[in-house]
Amino acid sequence: MQEILNVQNVVKYYGGGSVVTKALDGISFTVSAGEFIAVMGASGSGKSTLLNIISTIDTVSAGSVRIDGQDTATFNEKQLAAFRRDKLGFVFQDYNLLDTLTVGENIALPLNLRRLPPDAIDREVKRAANALDVADQLNKFPYELSGGQRQRAACARAIITDPVLILADEPTGALDSKNSKLLMETFAYMNQGLESTVLMVTHDATVASYAKRVLFLKDGKIFDEILRGDRSRSDLYADIVSVTTALGGGDVR
């Protein structure tokens, strides 16, 4: 199986002088093509820092991160921008859709940055929108959509470049339980039907139970790991709740 992400002995310090915080403390793991990974941990565990480093928004203090075989620490700002555009897809808690653009224009944005021909962009937008059930929303503006519809549009934007890795930061954080379930079914389809590789940060055990593997962070280190294997989602959920309880807190909805 092709290795998409390789995180080796990553350390991250913040601050300076006499006030230094170690946010990540020697984290190592790999992600193969087609995996769906959830990262969990209490506030301050380092999960957001880890996501920021993998997404190339932040840098390591020590160790290395390789995505699709490339060490992102060797890139300059222009190369990083191109790498994010072409290799990574992003889904955020607050959608990050531009209200001045239609849904179709929001989905098309990564391809416009690539300066693709209009007919190619239109074809790819329709493909992504049909795959994620937002084709009938393309001419609307984000403020005209429900939260669930906005997140599906954000997912369509994330997959439109066929990225090697999709990064999701608390994607259900602004949704009610019904729309959270629908969104996670969308993520499951992206992973299984579209063969997208997904790494998602979440505090919610129900959301994490849709993943194939769950990593738990504590004090900047990997505390535990659960593989779903052939088990049911409910069985995985029960194991997640057990580990979350051992960690000493967290949302176990």
CSV table of C-alpha atoms in Angstrom, one decimal:
chain,number,residue,atom,x,y,z
A,1,MET,CA,0.0,0.0,0.0
A,2,GLN,CA,1.4,3.4,-1.0
A,3,GLU,CA,2.5,5.5,2.0
A,4,ILE,CA,0.8,9.0,1.9
A,5,LEU,CA,2.0,10.5,5.2
A,6,ASN,CA,5.1,9.8,7.3
A,7,VAL,CA,5.4,11.6,10.6
A,8,GLN,CA,8.7,10.8,12.3
A,9,ASN,CA,9.8,11.9,15.8
A,10,VAL,CA,8.0,15.2,15.5
A,11,VAL,CA,8.6,17.7,18.3
A,12,LYS,CA,7.1,21.2,18.5
A,13,TYR,CA,8.0,23.9,21.0
A,14,TYR,CA,6.2,27.2,21.5
A,15,GLY,CA,7.5,30.2,23.3
A,16,GLY,CA,11.0,31.1,24.3
A,17,GLY,CA,13.3,32.1,27.1
A,18,SER,CA,12.1,30.7,30.4
A,19,VAL,CA,8.5,30.0,29.1
A,20,VAL,CA,8.6,27.1,26.7
A,21,THR,CA,5.8,24.7,26.0
A,22,LYS,CA,6.4,21.3,24.3
A,23,ALA,CA,3.2,20.9,22.3
A,24,LEU,CA,4.3,17.7,20.5
A,25,ASP,CA,6.8,15.2,22.1
A,26,GLY,CA,8.3,12.8,19.6
A,27,ILE,CA,5.2,11.7,17.6
A,28,SER,CA,5.6,9.1,14.9
A,29,PHE,CA,3.0,7.3,12.7
A,30,THR,CA,2.3,6.7,9.0
A,31,VAL,CA,-0.9,6.8,6.9
A,32,SER,CA,-1.3,4.7,3.8
A,33,ALA,CA,-3.5,5.4,0.7
A,34,GLY,CA,-7.2,4.8,1.4
A,35,GLU,CA,-7.0,5.1,5.2
A,36,PHE,CA,-9.4,7.1,7.2
A,37,ILE,CA,-7.7,8.3,10.4
A,38,ALA,CA,-9.3,10.1,13.4
A,39,VAL,CA,-7.1,11.9,15.9
A,40,MET,CA,-8.6,12.5,19.3
A,41,GLY,CA,-7.4,14.0,22.6
A,42,ALA,CA,-8.4,16.4,25.3
A,43,SER,CA,-7.9,20.2,24.8
A,44,GLY,CA,-4.1,20.8,25.0
A,45,SER,CA,-3.2,17.3,23.9
A,46,GLY,CA,-1.5,18.5,20.7
A,47,LYS,CA,-4.0,17.4,18.1
A,48,SER,CA,-4.5,20.8,16.6
A,49,THR,CA,-0.8,21.5,16.5
A,50,LEU,CA,-0.3,18.2,14.8
A,51,LEU,CA,-2.9,19.0,12.2
A,52,ASN,CA,-1.4,22.4,11.5
A,53,ILE,CA,2.0,20.9,11.0
A,54,ILE,CA,0.7,18.2,8.6
A,55,SER,CA,-1.2,20.9,6.7
A,56,THR,CA,2.1,22.9,6.3
A,57,ILE,CA,0.5,25.8,8.2
A,58,ASP,CA,3.1,25.3,11.0
A,59,THR,CA,6.6,23.9,11.1
A,60,VAL,CA,8.3,21.3,13.3
A,61,SER,CA,10.9,22.1,15.9
A,62,ALA,CA,12.5,18.6,15.3
A,63,GLY,CA,11.6,15.5,13.3
A,64,SER,CA,10.1,15.3,9.9
A,65,VAL,CA,6.9,15.2,7.9
A,66,ARG,CA,6.7,13.6,4.5
A,67,ILE,CA,3.6,13.8,2.4
A,68,ASP,CA,3.4,11.8,-0.8
A,69,GLY,CA,7.2,11.2,-0.4
A,70,GLN,CA,8.1,14.9,-0.1
A,71,ASP,CA,9.6,16.6,2.9
A,72,THR,CA,7.5,19.8,3.2
A,73,ALA,CA,10.2,21.5,5.4
A,74,THR,CA,12.4,21.9,2.3
A,75,PHE,CA,9.8,24.0,0.4
A,76,ASN,CA,9.8,27.8,0.1
A,77,GLU,CA,6.5,29.7,0.5
A,78,LYS,CA,5.7,29.6,-3.2
A,79,GLN,CA,6.3,25.8,-3.3
A,80,LEU,CA,4.2,25.3,-0.1
A,81,ALA,CA,1.3,27.2,-1.6
A,82,ALA,CA,1.4,25.1,-4.7
A,83,PHE,CA,1.7,21.9,-2.6
A,84,ARG,CA,-1.3,22.8,-0.5
A,85,ARG,CA,-3.3,23.6,-3.6
A,86,ASP,CA,-2.4,20.5,-5.6
A,87,LYS,CA,-1.9,17.8,-2.9
A,88,LEU,CA,-4.1,18.7,0.1
A,89,GLY,CA,-7.8,19.1,0.6
A,90,PHE,CA,-9.2,20.9,3.6
A,91,VAL,CA,-12.5,20.8,5.4
A,92,PHE,CA,-12.8,23.2,8.4
A,93,GLN,CA,-15.3,23.5,11.2
A,94,ASP,CA,-16.5,26.9,10.0
A,95,TYR,CA,-16.8,25.9,6.3
A,96,ASN,CA,-14.4,28.6,5.0
A,97,LEU,CA,-16.7,29.3,2.0
A,98,LEU,CA,-16.7,32.8,0.6
A,99,ASP,CA,-20.1,34.4,0.9
A,100,THR,CA,-19.4,36.6,-2.2
A,101,LEU,CA,-19.1,33.6,-4.4
A,102,THR,CA,-21.7,31.0,-5.4
A,103,VAL,CA,-21.3,27.4,-4.2
A,104,GLY,CA,-20.1,26.5,-7.7
A,105,GLU,CA,-17.5,29.2,-7.7
A,106,ASN,CA,-16.4,28.2,-4.2
A,107,ILE,CA,-15.9,24.6,-5.3
A,108,ALA,CA,-14.1,25.7,-8.4
A,109,LEU,CA,-11.6,28.0,-6.5
A,110,PRO,CA,-8.7,25.5,-6.3
A,111,LEU,CA,-9.0,24.9,-10.1
A,112,ASN,CA,-9.1,28.6,-10.8
A,113,LEU,CA,-5.9,29.0,-8.9
A,114,ARG,CA,-4.4,26.4,-11.2
A,115,ARG,CA,-5.6,28.4,-14.2
A,116,LEU,CA,-7.5,25.5,-15.8
A,117,PRO,CA,-9.6,26.2,-18.9
A,118,PRO,CA,-13.3,27.1,-18.0
A,119,ASP,CA,-14.8,24.0,-19.7
A,120,ALA,CA,-12.4,21.7,-17.7
A,121,ILE,CA,-13.3,23.6,-14.4
A,122,ASP,CA,-17.1,23.3,-15.2
A,123,ARG,CA,-16.7,19.6,-15.8
A,124,GLU,CA,-14.8,19.0,-12.6
A,125,VAL,CA,-17.2,21.1,-10.5
A,126,LYS,CA,-20.2,19.1,-11.8
A,127,ARG,CA,-18.4,15.8,-11.1
A,128,ALA,CA,-17.5,16.8,-7.5
A,129,ALA,CA,-21.0,18.3,-6.9
A,130,ASN,CA,-22.8,15.3,-8.2
A,131,ALA,CA,-20.6,13.0,-6.1
A,132,LEU,CA,-21.4,14.9,-2.9
A,133,ASP,CA,-25.1,15.7,-3.6
A,134,VAL,CA,-24.8,19.5,-3.9
A,135,ALA,CA,-25.3,19.8,-7.7
A,136,ASP,CA,-28.7,21.5,-7.2
A,137,GLN,CA,-27.0,24.2,-5.0
A,138,LEU,CA,-24.3,25.4,-7.4
A,139,ASN,CA,-26.0,28.7,-8.2
A,140,LYS,CA,-26.8,29.6,-4.6
A,141,PHE,CA,-24.7,31.5,-2.2
A,142,PRO,CA,-23.3,29.8,1.0
A,143,TYR,CA,-25.6,31.9,3.3
A,144,GLU,CA,-28.6,30.4,1.5
A,145,LEU,CA,-27.6,26.9,2.5
A,146,SER,CA,-28.0,24.9,5.7
A,147,GLY,CA,-24.9,24.0,7.7
A,148,GLY,CA,-24.9,20.5,6.4
A,149,GLN,CA,-25.2,21.7,2.8
A,150,ARG,CA,-22.3,24.1,3.3
A,151,GLN,CA,-20.1,21.4,4.7
A,152,ARG,CA,-20.9,19.1,1.7
A,153,ALA,CA,-20.0,22.0,-0.6
A,154,ALA,CA,-16.7,22.3,1.4
A,155,CYS,CA,-16.1,18.6,0.9
A,156,ALA,CA,-16.7,19.0,-2.8
A,157,ARG,CA,-14.1,21.7,-2.9
A,158,ALA,CA,-11.7,19.5,-1.0
A,159,ILE,CA,-11.9,16.6,-3.4
A,160,ILE,CA,-11.9,18.6,-6.7
A,161,THR,CA,-8.2,18.5,-7.2
A,162,ASP,CA,-8.0,14.7,-6.3
A,163,PRO,CA,-5.6,15.5,-3.4
A,164,VAL,CA,-3.4,12.8,-1.9
A,165,LEU,CA,-4.7,13.7,1.6
A,166,ILE,CA,-7.8,15.4,2.9
A,167,LEU,CA,-7.4,17.1,6.3
A,168,ALA,CA,-10.5,17.8,8.4
A,169,ASP,CA,-10.6,19.9,11.5
A,170,GLU,CA,-13.6,19.2,13.7
A,171,PRO,CA,-15.8,19.1,10.6
A,172,THR,CA,-19.0,18.5,12.6
A,173,GLY,CA,-18.3,21.1,15.3
A,174,ALA,CA,-20.9,23.5,14.0
A,175,LEU,CA,-23.6,21.0,13.1
A,176,ASP,CA,-26.5,19.4,14.9
A,177,SER,CA,-26.7,15.6,15.4
A,178,LYS,CA,-28.7,15.0,12.2
A,179,ASN,CA,-26.4,17.0,9.9
A,180,SER,CA,-23.3,15.5,11.7
A,181,LYS,CA,-24.5,12.0,10.8
A,182,LEU,CA,-25.2,13.0,7.2
A,183,LEU,CA,-21.7,14.7,6.9
A,184,MET,CA,-19.9,11.7,8.4
A,185,GLU,CA,-21.8,9.4,5.9
A,186,THR,CA,-20.4,11.8,3.2
A,187,PHE,CA,-16.9,11.4,4.6
A,188,ALA,CA,-17.3,7.6,4.6
A,189,TYR,CA,-18.4,7.8,1.0
A,190,MET,CA,-15.4,10.0,0.1
A,191,ASN,CA,-13.1,7.4,1.7
A,192,GLN,CA,-14.7,4.2,0.4
A,193,GLY,CA,-16.4,5.3,-2.8
A,194,LEU,CA,-14.0,8.0,-4.0
A,195,GLU,CA,-10.9,6.3,-2.4
A,196,SER,CA,-9.9,9.5,-0.6
A,197,THR,CA,-7.3,9.3,2.2
A,198,VAL,CA,-8.6,11.3,5.2
A,199,LEU,CA,-7.1,12.5,8.4
A,200,MET,CA,-9.6,14.1,10.8
A,201,VAL,CA,-9.3,15.8,14.2
A,202,THR,CA,-12.4,15.4,16.4
A,203,HIS,CA,-13.4,15.4,20.0
A,204,ASP,CA,-16.5,13.4,19.3
A,205,ALA,CA,-16.5,9.6,19.8
A,206,THR,CA,-19.5,9.2,17.5
A,207,VAL,CA,-17.7,11.1,14.7
A,208,ALA,CA,-14.5,9.2,15.3
A,209,SER,CA,-16.3,5.9,15.0
A,210,TYR,CA,-16.7,6.4,11.2
A,211,ALA,CA,-12.9,6.1,10.8
A,212,LYS,CA,-10.8,3.0,10.2
A,213,ARG,CA,-8.2,3.9,12.7
A,214,VAL,CA,-8.2,6.2,15.8
A,215,LEU,CA,-5.1,7.8,17.3
A,216,PHE,CA,-5.3,9.2,20.8
A,217,LEU,CA,-3.0,12.0,21.9
A,218,LYS,CA,-2.1,13.0,25.5
A,219,ASP,CA,0.4,15.6,26.5
A,220,GLY,CA,1.8,15.7,23.0
A,221,LYS,CA,2.4,12.0,22.7
A,222,ILE,CA,0.5,9.1,21.2
A,223,PHE,CA,-1.4,7.5,24.1
A,224,ASP,CA,-3.2,4.7,22.3
A,225,GLU,CA,-4.4,3.5,18.9
A,226,ILE,CA,-7.4,1.5,17.8
A,227,LEU,CA,-7.9,-0.3,14.5
A,228,ARG,CA,-11.5,-0.9,13.4
A,229,GLY,CA,-10.8,-3.9,11.3
A,230,ASP,CA,-13.9,-6.0,10.5
A,231,ARG,CA,-15.7,-4.8,13.6
A,232,SER,CA,-18.9,-2.8,13.5
A,233,ARG,CA,-19.0,1.0,14.0
A,234,SER,CA,-20.8,0.5,17.3
A,235,ASP,CA,-18.0,-1.8,18.6
A,236,LEU,CA,-15.4,0.8,17.6
A,237,TYR,CA,-17.4,3.5,19.4
A,238,ALA,CA,-17.4,1.4,22.6
A,239,ASP,CA,-13.6,1.1,22.4
A,240,ILE,CA,-13.2,4.8,21.8
A,241,VAL,CA,-15.3,5.7,24.8
A,242,SER,CA,-13.2,3.4,26.9
A,243,VAL,CA,-9.9,5.0,25.8
A,244,THR,CA,-11.4,8.5,26.1
A,245,THR,CA,-12.4,7.7,29.7
A,246,ALA,CA,-8.9,6.4,30.4
A,247,LEU,CA,-7.6,9.7,29.0
A,248,GLY,CA,-9.6,11.5,31.6
A,249,GLY,CA,-12.3,13.4,29.6
A,250,GLY,CA,-13.6,14.4,26.3
A,251,ASP,CA,-16.9,14.3,24.5
A,252,VAL,CA,-18.2,10.8,24.2
A,253,ARG,CA,-21.5,11.5,22.4
